Amino acid sequence: MTKRNEIIDKKELSPEQSAELLTVLKDRFEKNMNRHKDIEWAKVQAKLDANTEKLWSLNKMERTGGEPDVVGYDKKKDEYTFFDCSVESPKGRRSVCYDHEALESRKKHKPENNAIDMAASMGIELLTEEQYRALQELENFDIKTSSWVQTPHRHQPNKIKHPQNEKMRYSFCRIIGKDGVFL
């Protein structure tokens, strides 16, 4: 196995990739302080440095057109929460069904992927409806696109759109880490 394959299998980034991603995340953090008042970047970075798998997940979000940013901190659990804060659903994550069952049931114009599997492959989860609504309190997201959110019942997928959004499109983008991109 090559060193490159070992890095992929371990869900780790190279030191260069990590440094580049941390720079992007820090810049975004500093430009959007309204999303994370009273949170210090140095503490967030310390958590990221200690958890390379979470950093790998954030990189996957970034590479598919997302803009992961810190949106909260849970003092009891000592965890930071990242949501994808791209203004619209990233192009790399549009035109997908909710889950594998929905994908298999499509006969015409079948998408290439589904939101649940795509998120799982990145080590992340879809937001719940409650989390998505909290995200909308921070800024206006999804004015032109819509996002898949987690559903309590398998056969009732929820697609949430911004109140001003007239059209619904198959897309998803607001995601958090598996077991939380909680650091």
PDB file of N, CA and C in Angstrom, residues 56-101:
ATOM      1  N   TRP A  56     -10.482  15.791   8.280  1.00  0.00           N
ATOM      2  CA  TRP A  56     -10.681  15.137   6.986  1.00  0.00           C
ATOM      3  C   TRP A  56     -12.119  15.359   6.504  1.00  0.00           C
ATOM      4  N   SER A  57     -13.109  15.220   7.413  1.00  0.00           N
ATOM      5  CA  SER A  57     -14.509  15.438   7.052  1.00  0.00           C
ATOM      6  C   SER A  57     -14.748  16.883   6.616  1.00  0.00           C
ATOM      7  N   LEU A  58     -14.169  17.825   7.337  1.00  0.00           N
ATOM      8  CA  LEU A  58     -14.305  19.232   6.951  1.00  0.00           C
ATOM      9  C   LEU A  58     -13.686  19.479   5.578  1.00  0.00           C
ATOM     10  N   ASN A  59     -12.596  18.797   5.284  1.00  0.00           N
ATOM     11  CA  ASN A  59     -11.960  18.928   3.972  1.00  0.00           C
ATOM     12  C   ASN A  59     -12.881  18.391   2.875  1.00  0.00           C
ATOM     13  N   LYS A  60     -13.555  17.279   3.145  1.00  0.00           N
ATOM     14  CA  LYS A  60     -14.494  16.728   2.169  1.00  0.00           C
ATOM     15  C   LYS A  60     -15.629  17.719   1.911  1.00  0.00           C
ATOM     16  N   MET A  61     -16.116  18.357   2.962  1.00  0.00           N
ATOM     17  CA  MET A  61     -17.152  19.373   2.798  1.00  0.00           C
ATOM     18  C   MET A  61     -16.640  20.512   1.918  1.00  0.00           C
ATOM     19  N   GLU A  62     -15.450  20.949   2.197  1.00  0.00           N
ATOM     20  CA  GLU A  62     -14.839  22.051   1.446  1.00  0.00           C
ATOM     21  C   GLU A  62     -14.646  21.671  -0.016  1.00  0.00           C
ATOM     22  N   ARG A  63     -14.167  20.464  -0.266  1.00  0.00           N
ATOM     23  CA  ARG A  63     -13.875  20.021  -1.637  1.00  0.00           C
ATOM     24  C   ARG A  63     -15.122  19.856  -2.498  1.00  0.00           C
ATOM     25  N   THR A  64     -16.277  19.691  -1.873  1.00  0.00           N
ATOM     26  CA  THR A  64     -17.511  19.562  -2.651  1.00  0.00           C
ATOM     27  C   THR A  64     -18.247  20.900  -2.754  1.00  0.00           C
ATOM     28  N   GLY A  65     -17.548  21.982  -2.456  1.00  0.00           N
ATOM     29  CA  GLY A  65     -18.116  23.314  -2.621  1.00  0.00           C
ATOM     30  C   GLY A  65     -18.737  23.908  -1.376  1.00  0.00           C
ATOM     31  N   GLY A  66     -18.600  23.220  -0.266  1.00  0.00           N
ATOM     32  CA  GLY A  66     -19.151  23.729   0.984  1.00  0.00           C
ATOM     33  C   GLY A  66     -18.241  24.745   1.644  1.00  0.00           C
ATOM     34  N   GLU A  67     -18.766  25.370   2.672  1.00  0.00           N
ATOM     35  CA  GLU A  67     -18.021  26.349   3.451  1.00  0.00           C
ATOM     36  C   GLU A  67     -18.243  26.068   4.935  1.00  0.00           C
ATOM     37  N   PRO A  68     -17.611  25.008   5.460  1.00  0.00           N
ATOM     38  CA  PRO A  68     -17.821  24.684   6.869  1.00  0.00           C
ATOM     39  C   PRO A  68     -17.305  25.788   7.782  1.00  0.00           C
ATOM     40  N   ASP A  69     -18.096  26.080   8.816  1.00  0.00           N
ATOM     41  CA  ASP A  69     -17.716  27.103   9.784  1.00  0.00           C
ATOM     42  C   ASP A  69     -18.275  26.721  11.151  1.00  0.00           C
ATOM     43  N   VAL A  70     -17.647  27.225  12.187  1.00  0.00           N
ATOM     44  CA  VAL A  70     -18.076  26.977  13.552  1.00  0.00           C
ATOM     45  C   VAL A  70     -19.365  27.748  13.799  1.00  0.00           C
ATOM     46  N   VAL A  71     -20.378  27.052  14.332  1.00  0.00           N
ATOM     47  CA  VAL A  71     -21.646  27.710  14.639  1.00  0.00           C
ATOM     48  C   VAL A  71     -22.054  27.534  16.097  1.00  0.00           C
ATOM     49  N   GLY A  72     -21.269  26.794  16.861  1.00  0.00           N
ATOM     50  CA  GLY A  72     -21.651  26.618  18.255  1.00  0.00           C
ATOM     51  C   GLY A  72     -20.608  25.888  19.073  1.00  0.00           C
ATOM     52  N   TYR A  73     -20.807  25.961  20.382  1.00  0.00           N
ATOM     53  CA  TYR A  73     -19.943  25.272  21.332  1.00  0.00           C
ATOM     54  C   TYR A  73     -20.807  24.761  22.473  1.00  0.00           C
ATOM     55  N   ASP A  74     -20.673  23.483  22.788  1.00  0.00           N
ATOM     56  CA  ASP A  74     -21.389  22.863  23.893  1.00  0.00           C
ATOM     57  C   ASP A  74     -20.416  22.747  25.065  1.00  0.00           C
ATOM     58  N   LYS A  75     -20.621  23.567  26.088  1.00  0.00           N
ATOM     59  CA  LYS A  75     -19.710  23.591  27.238  1.00  0.00           C
ATOM     60  C   LYS A  75     -19.702  22.267  27.989  1.00  0.00           C
ATOM     61  N   LYS A  76     -20.885  21.647  28.134  1.00  0.00           N
ATOM     62  CA  LYS A  76     -20.969  20.389  28.879  1.00  0.00           C
ATOM     63  C   LYS A  76     -20.157  19.288  28.216  1.00  0.00           C
ATOM     64  N   LYS A  77     -20.229  19.215  26.899  1.00  0.00           N
ATOM     65  CA  LYS A  77     -19.517  18.172  26.158  1.00  0.00           C
ATOM     66  C   LYS A  77     -18.142  18.624  25.681  1.00  0.00           C
ATOM     67  N   ASP A  78     -17.849  19.917  25.827  1.00  0.00           N
ATOM     68  CA  ASP A  78     -16.606  20.502  25.319  1.00  0.00           C
ATOM     69  C   ASP A  78     -16.440  20.183  23.829  1.00  0.00           C
ATOM     70  N   GLU A  79     -17.516  20.522  23.053  1.00  0.00           N
ATOM     71  CA  GLU A  79     -17.534  20.234  21.622  1.00  0.00           C
ATOM     72  C   GLU A  79     -17.899  21.478  20.820  1.00  0.00           C
ATOM     73  N   TYR A  80     -17.196  21.659  19.705  1.00  0.00           N
ATOM     74  CA  TYR A  80     -17.523  22.707  18.746  1.00  0.00           C
ATOM     75  C   TYR A  80     -18.339  22.079  17.630  1.00  0.00           C
ATOM     76  N   THR A  81     -19.290  22.834  17.111  1.00  0.00           N
ATOM     77  CA  THR A  81     -20.139  22.343  16.031  1.00  0.00           C
ATOM     78  C   THR A  81     -19.872  23.144  14.770  1.00  0.00           C
ATOM     79  N   PHE A  82     -19.654  22.434  13.675  1.00  0.00           N
ATOM     80  CA  PHE A  82     -19.499  23.048  12.357  1.00  0.00           C
ATOM     81  C   PHE A  82     -20.742  22.741  11.531  1.00  0.00           C
ATOM     82  N   PHE A  83     -21.245  23.755  10.830  1.00  0.00           N
ATOM     83  CA  PHE A  83     -22.274  23.566   9.815  1.00  0.00           C
ATOM     84  C   PHE A  83     -21.688  24.059   8.505  1.00  0.00           C
ATOM     85  N   ASP A  84     -22.253  23.593   7.417  1.00  0.00           N
ATOM     86  CA  ASP A  84     -21.877  24.104   6.113  1.00  0.00           C
ATOM     87  C   ASP A  84     -22.594  25.439   5.938  1.00  0.00           C
ATOM     88  N   CYS A  85     -21.833  26.506   5.796  1.00  0.00           N
ATOM     89  CA  CYS A  85     -22.398  27.849   5.713  1.00  0.00           C
ATOM     90  C   CYS A  85     -22.301  28.449   4.319  1.00  0.00           C
ATOM     91  N   SER A  86     -22.282  27.607   3.295  1.00  0.00           N
ATOM     92  CA  SER A  86     -22.321  28.146   1.936  1.00  0.00           C
ATOM     93  C   SER A  86     -23.692  28.784   1.726  1.00  0.00           C
ATOM     94  N   VAL A  87     -23.717  29.875   0.983  1.00  0.00           N
ATOM     95  CA  VAL A  87     -24.952  30.630   0.794  1.00  0.00           C
ATOM     96  C   VAL A  87     -26.039  29.774   0.149  1.00  0.00           C
ATOM     97  N   GLU A  88     -25.668  28.982  -0.837  1.00  0.00           N
ATOM     98  CA  GLU A  88     -26.594  28.073  -1.510  1.00  0.00           C
ATOM     99  C   GLU A  88     -26.035  26.656  -1.417  1.00  0.00           C
ATOM    100  N   SER A  89     -26.864  25.670  -1.681  1.00  0.00           N
ATOM    101  CA  SER A  89     -26.389  24.284  -1.684  1.00  0.00           C
ATOM    102  C   SER A  89     -25.217  24.163  -2.649  1.00  0.00           C
ATOM    103  N   PRO A  90     -24.110  23.597  -2.193  1.00  0.00           N
ATOM    104  CA  PRO A  90     -22.935  23.475  -3.069  1.00  0.00           C
ATOM    105  C   PRO A  90     -23.232  22.666  -4.330  1.00  0.00           C
ATOM    106  N   LYS A  91     -22.668  23.090  -5.440  1.00  0.00           N
ATOM    107  CA  LYS A  91     -22.896  22.411  -6.718  1.00  0.00           C
ATOM    108  C   LYS A  91     -22.489  20.944  -6.651  1.00  0.00           C
ATOM    109  N   GLY A  92     -21.479  20.627  -5.866  1.00  0.00           N
ATOM    110  CA  GLY A  92     -21.030  19.248  -5.732  1.00  0.00           C
ATOM    111  C   GLY A  92     -21.979  18.361  -4.964  1.00  0.00           C
ATOM    112  N   ARG A  93     -23.069  18.935  -4.441  1.00  0.00           N
ATOM    113  CA  ARG A  93     -24.023  18.166  -3.649  1.00  0.00           C
ATOM    114  C   ARG A  93     -25.466  18.422  -4.050  1.00  0.00           C
ATOM    115  N   ARG A  94     -25.682  18.778  -5.296  1.00  0.00           N
ATOM    116  CA  ARG A  94     -27.046  19.038  -5.780  1.00  0.00           C
ATOM    117  C   ARG A  94     -27.533  17.869  -6.619  1.00  0.00           C
ATOM    118  N   SER A  95     -28.812  17.881  -6.873  1.00  0.00           N
ATOM    119  CA  SER A  95     -29.465  16.874  -7.722  1.00  0.00           C
ATOM    120  C   SER A  95     -29.239  15.464  -7.204  1.00  0.00           C
ATOM    121  N   VAL A  96     -29.597  15.259  -5.953  1.00  0.00           N
ATOM    122  CA  VAL A  96     -29.504  13.939  -5.346  1.00  0.00           C
ATOM    123  C   VAL A  96     -30.841  13.589  -4.690  1.00  0.00           C
ATOM    124  N   CYS A  97     -31.117  12.300  -4.583  1.00  0.00           N
ATOM    125  CA  CYS A  97     -32.288  11.821  -3.843  1.00  0.00           C
ATOM    126  C   CYS A  97     -31.966  11.836  -2.358  1.00  0.00           C
ATOM    127  N   TYR A  98     -32.976  11.609  -1.540  1.00  0.00           N
ATOM    128  CA  TYR A  98     -32.773  11.607  -0.093  1.00  0.00           C
ATOM    129  C   TYR A  98     -31.928  10.418   0.366  1.00  0.00           C
ATOM    130  N   ASP A  99     -32.323   9.191  -0.025  1.00  0.00           N
ATOM    131  CA  ASP A  99     -31.607   8.009   0.434  1.00  0.00           C
ATOM    132  C   ASP A  99     -31.513   6.974  -0.694  1.00  0.00           C
ATOM    133  N   HIS A 100     -30.900   5.847  -0.384  1.00  0.00           N
ATOM    134  CA  HIS A 100     -30.689   4.798  -1.388  1.00  0.00           C
ATOM    135  C   HIS A 100     -32.013   4.266  -1.932  1.00  0.00           C
ATOM    136  N   GLU A 101     -32.989   4.094  -1.055  1.00  0.00           N
ATOM    137  CA  GLU A 101     -34.296   3.596  -1.473  1.00  0.00           C
ATOM    138  C   GLU A 101     -34.932   4.541  -2.499  1.00  0.00           C
TER     139      GLU A 101
END
